[in-house]
Short mmCIF file of C-alpha atoms and ligand atoms in Angstrom, two decimals:
data_model
loop_
_atom_site.label_atom_id
_atom_site.label_comp_id
_atom_site.label_asym_id
_atom_site.label_seq_id
_atom_site.Cartn_x
_atom_site.Cartn_y
_atom_site.Cartn_z
CA MET A 1 -7.87 -22.44 -15.21
CA GLU A 2 -4.56 -20.79 -15.59
CA ASN A 3 -4.36 -17.10 -16.81
CA LYS A 4 -8.50 -16.23 -15.48
CA LYS A 5 -9.06 -12.78 -16.37
CA PHE A 6 -8.87 -10.09 -13.12
CA ASN A 7 -12.03 -10.17 -12.06
CA THR A 8 -12.59 -14.19 -11.94
CA ALA A 9 -8.81 -13.89 -10.63
CA LEU A 10 -9.86 -11.83 -7.07
CA ILE A 11 -12.45 -13.70 -6.51
CA HIS A 12 -11.32 -17.14 -7.85
CA GLY A 13 -7.61 -16.57 -7.07
CA GLY A 14 -5.65 -18.65 -4.30
CA PHE A 15 -8.36 -20.75 -3.09
CA ARG A 16 -10.74 -23.04 -4.69
CA PHE A 17 -12.65 -25.28 -2.11
CA ASP A 18 -11.87 -27.49 1.26
CA LYS A 19 -10.51 -30.28 0.19
CA HIS A 20 -12.08 -31.44 3.99
CA THR A 21 -15.55 -30.40 3.77
CA GLY A 22 -16.34 -28.64 0.29
CA ALA A 23 -16.82 -25.01 2.18
CA VAL A 24 -16.12 -22.71 -1.45
CA ASN A 25 -14.83 -19.82 0.94
CA ILE A 26 -11.36 -20.18 2.86
CA PRO A 27 -12.41 -21.21 6.39
CA ILE A 28 -10.46 -19.26 9.83
CA TYR A 29 -7.77 -22.54 10.93
CA GLN A 30 -7.91 -20.58 13.88
CA THR A 31 -4.97 -23.24 15.00
CA SER A 32 -1.17 -22.56 15.75
CA THR A 33 0.54 -25.56 15.74
CA TYR A 34 -1.31 -29.67 13.69
CA ALA A 35 -0.14 -33.01 14.44
CA LYS A 36 2.03 -34.94 12.89
CA LYS A 37 1.61 -38.20 10.87
CA SER A 38 4.45 -39.16 11.79
CA VAL A 39 7.54 -38.39 13.67
CA SER A 40 9.66 -37.25 9.71
CA GLU A 41 5.59 -36.90 8.15
CA SER A 42 2.86 -34.03 8.79
CA VAL A 43 -0.87 -34.25 7.70
CA CYS A 44 -1.12 -32.35 4.44
CA GLY A 45 2.88 -29.42 5.05
CA TYR A 46 1.45 -27.98 8.05
CA GLU A 47 3.20 -28.26 11.14
CA TYR A 48 3.76 -24.45 13.06
CA SER A 49 1.49 -21.20 12.23
CA ARG A 50 4.15 -19.40 12.05
CA SER A 51 5.76 -21.39 9.34
CA GLY A 52 2.61 -21.71 7.22
CA ASN A 53 -1.37 -21.35 8.45
CA PRO A 54 -3.74 -22.37 5.71
CA THR A 55 -5.57 -19.83 5.24
CA ARG A 56 -2.73 -17.05 5.08
CA ALA A 57 -1.45 -19.62 2.15
CA ALA A 58 -4.61 -18.80 0.15
CA LEU A 59 -4.56 -15.47 0.65
CA GLU A 60 -0.51 -15.31 -0.01
CA SER A 61 -1.27 -17.70 -3.30
CA LEU A 62 -4.50 -14.68 -4.30
CA ILE A 63 -1.65 -11.37 -3.74
CA ALA A 64 0.55 -13.20 -5.59
CA GLU A 65 -2.35 -14.39 -8.01
CA LEU A 66 -2.95 -10.44 -8.75
CA GLU A 67 0.37 -9.32 -8.67
CA GLY A 68 1.47 -11.61 -11.44
CA GLY A 69 4.54 -12.60 -9.28
CA MET A 70 5.73 -16.58 -8.18
CA ARG A 71 5.14 -16.12 -4.24
CA GLY A 72 3.37 -14.13 -1.72
CA PHE A 73 3.47 -12.52 1.97
CA ALA A 74 1.16 -11.72 4.28
CA PHE A 75 2.00 -10.10 7.52
CA ALA A 76 0.53 -8.36 10.42
CA SER A 77 1.10 -4.80 8.56
CA GLY A 78 1.53 -2.43 6.51
CA MET A 79 5.05 -2.04 7.88
CA ALA A 80 5.89 -5.79 8.69
CA ALA A 81 5.49 -6.35 5.47
CA VAL A 82 8.23 -3.35 4.36
CA THR A 83 9.96 -4.26 7.18
CA ALA A 84 10.65 -8.02 6.18
CA VAL A 85 11.52 -6.30 2.80
CA LEU A 86 14.53 -4.35 3.85
CA SER A 87 15.64 -6.48 6.17
CA ILE A 88 17.56 -8.65 3.24
CA PHE A 89 19.94 -6.53 2.91
CA LYS A 90 23.25 -6.25 5.10
CA SER A 91 24.88 -3.87 7.23
CA GLY A 92 27.04 -1.39 4.07
CA ASP A 93 24.25 -1.70 1.59
CA THR A 94 23.00 1.61 0.29
CA ILE A 95 18.78 1.76 -0.25
CA LEU A 96 17.88 4.54 -3.11
CA VAL A 97 14.44 5.60 -1.95
CA THR A 98 11.43 8.11 -3.64
CA ASP A 99 11.81 11.75 -2.10
CA ASN A 100 8.59 11.56 -0.48
CA VAL A 101 7.80 7.99 0.25
CA TYR A 102 5.08 7.03 3.03
CA GLY A 103 5.84 8.39 6.66
CA GLY A 104 6.96 4.88 7.91
CA THR A 105 8.88 3.89 5.28
CA PHE A 106 11.46 6.88 5.83
CA ARG A 107 11.06 6.50 9.05
CA VAL A 108 12.04 2.96 9.65
CA LEU A 109 15.41 3.19 7.68
CA ASP A 110 16.11 6.45 9.14
CA LYS A 111 15.43 5.32 13.03
CA VAL A 112 16.17 1.61 13.17
CA PHE A 113 17.80 0.08 9.84
CA SER A 114 20.52 2.57 9.92
CA HIS A 115 21.42 1.37 13.33
CA PHE A 116 22.39 -1.76 10.88
CA GLY A 117 24.65 -0.40 8.41
CA ILE A 118 21.73 0.56 6.31
CA LYS A 119 21.80 3.46 5.04
CA TYR A 120 19.30 5.36 2.03
CA LYS A 121 19.97 8.09 -0.30
CA SER A 122 16.23 10.03 -0.72
CA ILE A 123 16.30 11.20 -4.38
CA ASP A 124 13.11 11.79 -6.91
CA THR A 125 12.68 8.95 -8.51
CA SER A 126 9.73 10.46 -11.17
CA LYS A 127 13.24 12.02 -13.91
CA PRO A 128 15.14 8.20 -13.97
CA GLU A 129 18.58 10.49 -14.82
CA ASN A 130 18.61 10.98 -11.22
CA ILE A 131 18.85 7.17 -10.36
CA GLU A 132 21.81 7.21 -12.88
CA ASN A 133 23.41 9.93 -10.60
CA ALA A 134 23.23 9.17 -7.99
CA LEU A 135 24.14 5.29 -8.39
CA THR A 136 26.94 4.33 -6.41
CA PRO A 137 28.52 0.30 -6.02
CA ASP A 138 26.87 0.41 -2.53
CA VAL A 139 23.48 1.32 -4.02
CA ALA A 140 21.73 -2.95 -3.09
CA ALA A 141 18.02 -1.68 -4.75
CA ILE A 142 15.78 0.89 -5.22
CA PHE A 143 12.75 1.78 -3.81
CA VAL A 144 10.01 3.64 -5.20
CA GLU A 145 6.41 4.28 -4.50
CA SER A 146 3.71 5.47 -6.90
CA PRO A 147 2.14 7.84 -7.32
CA THR A 148 3.33 9.02 -4.18
CA ASN A 149 1.25 10.15 -0.86
CA PRO A 150 -0.18 13.04 -0.84
CA LEU A 151 1.52 15.12 -3.79
CA LEU A 152 1.15 11.91 -6.30
CA THR A 153 3.80 12.41 -8.17
CA VAL A 154 4.53 8.95 -10.84
CA THR A 155 7.38 7.57 -11.01
CA ASP A 156 7.92 5.28 -14.41
CA LEU A 157 8.21 1.81 -13.21
CA SER A 158 9.34 0.51 -16.54
CA ALA A 159 12.78 3.22 -16.02
CA ILE A 160 13.09 2.22 -13.37
CA ALA A 161 13.21 -1.63 -13.80
CA GLU A 162 15.57 -1.29 -16.71
CA ILE A 163 18.13 0.94 -14.72
CA ALA A 164 18.14 -1.05 -11.81
CA LYS A 165 18.55 -4.64 -14.15
CA LYS A 166 21.32 -2.53 -15.97
CA HIS A 167 23.79 -2.32 -12.28
CA SER A 168 21.94 -5.76 -11.19
CA ILE A 169 20.49 -4.13 -7.79
CA LEU A 170 16.15 -4.90 -6.45
CA SER A 171 13.54 -2.79 -7.52
CA ILE A 172 11.22 -2.39 -4.45
CA VAL A 173 7.95 -1.74 -5.32
CA ASP A 174 5.28 -0.40 -2.62
CA ASN A 175 2.21 -0.07 -4.55
CA THR A 176 -0.56 0.32 -1.70
CA PHE A 177 -2.33 3.37 -3.52
CA MET A 178 -2.49 1.84 -7.18
CA THR A 179 -3.25 -2.02 -6.12
CA PRO A 180 -2.77 -4.56 -9.10
CA TYR A 181 -5.94 -3.26 -10.59
CA LEU A 182 -5.01 -0.20 -11.48
CA GLN A 183 -0.62 -0.90 -11.46
CA LYS A 184 0.68 -4.90 -12.14
CA PRO A 185 4.64 -3.53 -11.15
CA LEU A 186 6.18 -7.13 -11.46
CA GLU A 187 4.61 -7.19 -15.23
CA GLN A 188 6.84 -4.30 -15.77
CA GLY A 189 9.75 -5.64 -14.88
CA ILE A 190 10.28 -5.01 -11.09
CA ASP A 191 10.32 -8.22 -8.19
CA ILE A 192 9.73 -6.95 -5.22
CA VAL A 193 6.39 -4.77 -4.25
CA VAL A 194 5.13 -4.51 -1.63
CA HIS A 195 1.42 -3.06 0.08
CA SER A 196 0.34 -1.82 3.08
CA ALA A 197 -3.20 -4.41 2.30
CA THR A 198 -4.56 -2.62 5.41
CA LYS A 199 -5.79 0.34 2.78
CA PHE A 200 -7.54 0.15 -0.93
CA LEU A 201 -6.86 -4.30 -0.61
CA GLY A 202 -9.05 -4.45 2.52
CA GLY A 203 -11.33 -2.01 1.31
CA HIS A 204 -12.52 -1.08 4.35
CA SER A 205 -11.25 0.59 7.68
CA ASP A 206 -11.35 -2.96 10.00
CA LEU A 207 -7.68 -4.98 9.47
CA ILE A 208 -4.12 -4.05 9.28
CA ALA A 209 -2.48 -6.79 7.41
CA GLY A 210 0.76 -6.39 5.01
CA LEU A 211 2.02 -8.04 1.42
CA VAL A 212 5.02 -8.94 0.09
CA VAL A 213 4.96 -10.24 -3.40
CA THR A 214 8.11 -11.07 -5.49
CA LYS A 215 8.87 -12.21 -8.79
CA ASP A 216 10.84 -15.47 -8.64
CA ASP A 217 11.58 -18.00 -6.49
CA VAL A 218 14.53 -17.25 -4.53
CA LEU A 219 13.54 -14.12 -3.64
CA GLY A 220 10.75 -15.36 -2.07
CA GLU A 221 13.05 -17.98 -0.30
CA ARG A 222 14.57 -14.90 1.04
CA ILE A 223 11.37 -12.86 1.92
CA GLY A 224 10.29 -16.93 2.98
CA PHE A 225 13.11 -17.60 5.76
CA VAL A 226 12.90 -13.77 7.03
CA GLN A 227 8.77 -14.61 7.66
CA ASN A 228 9.54 -17.29 9.49
CA SER A 229 12.24 -15.65 10.94
CA THR A 230 11.14 -12.49 12.38
CA GLY A 231 7.63 -13.65 12.52
CA GLY A 232 5.31 -10.47 12.04
CA ILE A 233 2.38 -12.86 10.14
CA LEU A 234 -0.74 -11.70 9.58
CA GLN A 235 -3.32 -13.74 11.33
CA PRO A 236 -5.52 -16.21 10.62
CA PHE A 237 -8.49 -13.99 10.67
CA ASP A 238 -7.33 -11.48 8.97
CA SER A 239 -5.84 -12.95 6.77
CA PHE A 240 -10.10 -14.21 5.74
CA LEU A 241 -10.91 -10.60 6.51
CA LEU A 242 -9.02 -9.60 3.69
CA ILE A 243 -9.57 -12.53 1.38
CA ARG A 244 -12.89 -10.99 1.20
CA GLY A 245 -11.56 -8.00 1.01
CA ILE A 246 -10.55 -8.46 -2.03
CA LYS A 247 -13.17 -10.32 -3.84
CA THR A 248 -14.68 -6.25 -3.67
CA LEU A 249 -11.41 -4.69 -5.00
CA ALA A 250 -12.40 -3.97 -8.67
CA VAL A 251 -16.33 -3.15 -8.11
CA ARG A 252 -14.97 -0.62 -5.44
CA MET A 253 -11.72 1.28 -7.04
CA ASP A 254 -14.68 1.67 -9.94
CA ARG A 255 -16.49 3.70 -7.74
CA HIS A 256 -14.08 5.52 -5.30
CA ILE A 257 -12.84 6.70 -8.87
CA GLN A 258 -15.54 7.81 -9.91
CA ASN A 259 -16.34 9.53 -6.94
CA ALA A 260 -13.19 11.36 -6.90
CA ASP A 261 -13.04 12.54 -10.44
CA LYS A 262 -16.33 14.33 -8.90
CA VAL A 263 -13.97 15.80 -5.60
CA ALA A 264 -11.22 17.09 -7.63
CA GLU A 265 -13.72 19.07 -10.26
CA LEU A 266 -15.17 20.61 -7.49
CA LEU A 267 -11.49 21.86 -5.29
CA LYS A 268 -10.77 22.89 -9.31
CA ASN A 269 -13.58 24.97 -9.27
CA SER A 270 -13.46 26.39 -5.78
CA PRO A 271 -12.06 29.46 -4.82
CA TYR A 272 -11.02 27.80 -1.54
CA ALA A 273 -8.58 25.36 -2.81
CA ASP A 274 -5.79 26.69 -4.14
CA LYS A 275 -3.64 23.51 -5.87
CA VAL A 276 -5.38 20.08 -6.59
CA TYR A 277 -3.65 16.96 -6.98
CA HIS A 278 -5.01 14.11 -8.78
CA VAL A 279 -4.56 11.96 -11.29
CA GLY A 280 -6.96 9.88 -11.55
CA ILE A 281 -7.22 7.34 -8.70
CA PRO A 282 -9.13 8.03 -5.84
CA VAL A 283 -7.11 9.59 -3.75
CA VAL A 284 -7.18 13.80 -3.94
CA SER A 285 -5.24 16.36 -2.15
CA PHE A 286 -5.31 20.30 -2.41
CA GLU A 287 -4.67 22.96 -0.58
CA LEU A 288 -6.62 24.49 1.52
CA SER A 289 -6.68 28.68 0.49
CA THR A 290 -5.18 30.56 3.78
CA SER A 291 -7.86 32.53 3.83
CA LYS A 292 -9.72 29.73 5.47
CA ASN A 293 -9.16 28.40 8.73
CA LEU A 294 -8.00 24.48 9.34
CA ASP A 295 -9.69 24.05 11.99
CA LYS A 296 -13.10 24.98 11.72
CA PHE A 297 -13.37 23.26 8.10
CA PHE A 298 -12.84 19.83 9.63
CA ASP A 299 -15.08 21.04 12.05
CA ASN A 300 -17.62 21.13 9.53
CA LEU A 301 -17.73 18.71 8.40
CA LYS A 302 -21.09 15.66 8.61
CA ILE A 303 -20.36 12.87 6.54
CA LEU A 304 -15.74 13.15 5.32
CA THR A 305 -14.20 11.37 8.26
CA LEU A 306 -11.26 13.60 9.46
CA ALA A 307 -8.83 9.68 10.18
CA GLU A 308 -5.56 8.14 9.70
CA SER A 309 -5.31 5.73 6.23
CA LEU A 310 -7.31 5.98 3.11
CA GLY A 311 -9.01 3.21 1.01
CA GLY A 312 -11.54 2.40 2.75
CA ILE A 313 -15.18 2.31 1.93
CA GLU A 314 -15.98 5.74 3.80
CA SER A 315 -14.50 8.54 2.46
CA LEU A 316 -12.10 10.29 4.94
CA MET A 317 -9.53 13.14 4.96
CA CYS A 318 -6.10 13.70 6.69
CA HIS A 319 -3.39 17.01 7.03
CA PRO A 320 0.12 15.22 6.07
CA ALA A 321 1.75 17.77 8.06
CA THR A 322 0.48 16.47 11.55
CA MET A 323 -0.15 12.58 10.58
CA THR A 324 0.98 10.67 7.91
CA HIS A 325 4.07 12.43 7.25
CA ALA A 326 4.31 14.69 11.14
CA SER A 327 7.80 11.46 11.00
CA ILE A 328 9.91 13.47 8.71
CA PRO A 329 10.06 17.10 9.14
CA LYS A 330 9.25 20.49 8.70
CA GLU A 331 12.14 21.57 6.21
CA MET A 332 12.53 18.93 4.75
CA ARG A 333 8.13 18.41 4.32
CA ASP A 334 8.28 22.12 3.05
CA ALA A 335 10.82 21.24 0.73
CA LEU A 336 8.44 18.67 -1.05
CA GLY A 337 4.92 20.86 -1.17
CA ILE A 338 4.15 19.64 1.13
CA LYS A 339 2.82 22.33 2.61
CA ASP A 340 0.69 22.68 6.21
CA ASN A 341 -2.61 23.51 4.13
CA LEU A 342 -2.00 20.31 2.53
CA ILE A 343 -4.74 18.61 2.92
CA ARG A 344 -5.91 14.66 1.31
CA VAL A 345 -8.55 12.87 0.98
CA SER A 346 -9.83 8.91 0.96
CA VAL A 347 -13.29 9.44 -1.70
CA GLY A 348 -15.14 6.63 -0.32
CA ILE A 349 -18.04 4.24 -2.10
CA GLU A 350 -20.72 6.87 -0.63
CA ASP A 351 -23.25 9.01 -2.83
CA ILE A 352 -21.83 11.40 -4.30
CA ASP A 353 -23.81 14.16 -4.04
CA ASP A 354 -23.44 13.91 -0.38
CA ILE A 355 -19.52 14.18 -0.51
CA LEU A 356 -20.30 17.12 -2.46
CA LYS A 357 -22.51 18.71 -0.09
CA ASP A 358 -20.76 18.00 2.75
CA LEU A 359 -17.37 19.20 1.37
CA SER A 360 -18.87 22.07 -0.43
CA TYR A 361 -19.80 22.90 3.46
CA ALA A 362 -17.03 22.56 5.12
CA LEU A 363 -15.00 24.88 2.19
CA GLU A 364 -17.43 27.67 2.48
CA ASN A 365 -17.74 27.62 6.08
CA ALA A 366 -14.38 27.08 7.26
C1 PLP B 1 2.29 4.08 1.37
C2 PLP B 1 2.06 2.91 2.42
N1 PLP B 1 3.19 1.77 2.60
C3 PLP B 1 3.09 1.44 3.80
C4 PLP B 1 2.37 1.49 4.42
C5 PLP B 1 2.18 0.92 6.87
O1 PLP B 1 1.32 0.90 6.36
P1 PLP B 1 0.38 0.48 7.97
O2 PLP B 1 -0.41 0.85 8.34
O3 PLP B 1 -0.82 -1.17 7.30
O4 PLP B 1 1.37 -0.56 8.44
C6 PLP B 1 1.28 3.02 4.41
C7 PLP B 1 -0.31 3.69 5.89
O5 PLP B 1 -0.04 4.57 4.71
C8 PLP B 1 1.06 3.42 3.13
O6 PLP B 1 0.05 4.80 2.97
#
């Protein structure tokens, strides 16, 4: 059936049933290689698992279907996915990048791709005129994260796509925070979507994975070439786990959002939260009142957990200045508004009464 509804595609997308056994879930094809029929013929298209593996292929078709793209690719981490996308550029190219992009994306541009002559310019992409002003002949692409982490600044993706098309540059969106359940960049005219699937797509804090989806086959060929050449692929077992996580994305996201709205409400009414950032997604950020002690606040928590990452079913708290954004120089963090008392909450799907009780206690007693 073409054009399944999104919630059906989450469960049935990318794979119908195993043609050898009828298994309704994709088997974990834990193999590095495949017997050939003859020197020139494979059994069913697979030759070596860096180039292709049926379990990974089911995931890659699934994410392509969910994002409304032509080709999907699965990588060993979100950063491997970002790296594969950036690897299609060449020395002398400049990439425009959202100024408070994920710290790891900033770091790979600043400390790795810079060695190969690929430059970047950080700009506030929430104002489209900034992009027009930053365009020079060497600009090859714009890389946007929306909403950003942890300040949740929103960029108009249709405006980005339009500018990119007008100036014949590629547009890339990191859709980690939204997932295709809440935002489909390719439908807005964006060329490439990238994910840390470690977060909401996986959803259970039990794997590290990255995904890329291209809107067309030409870009798909370029990413596929990089994937096979550099080899940062996702393994079969992790591909299976990710498919399993994706099946419940919609129900998880609904509960995450419902709980996050309540957390934001509590924080907005709390005398101990100075500034609250919330845009209706499962992530809420706030500045802890300067009258409170940060270490004590984290120490008081009994259910919410101080840990890197987000998007899992359990509520996690992060201190961006020392964790996700530690690789961004302090002056730059301050300029972006990522203050030392900023805390990010990835609101889980536990009982909301327990989440609110834990948070209230930690705030009051910090
Ligand atoms: C928005 C965003 N993009 C990319 C990454 C990198 O993903 P991974 O940690 O899976 O390599 C992260 C990780 O936190 C992220 O938050």
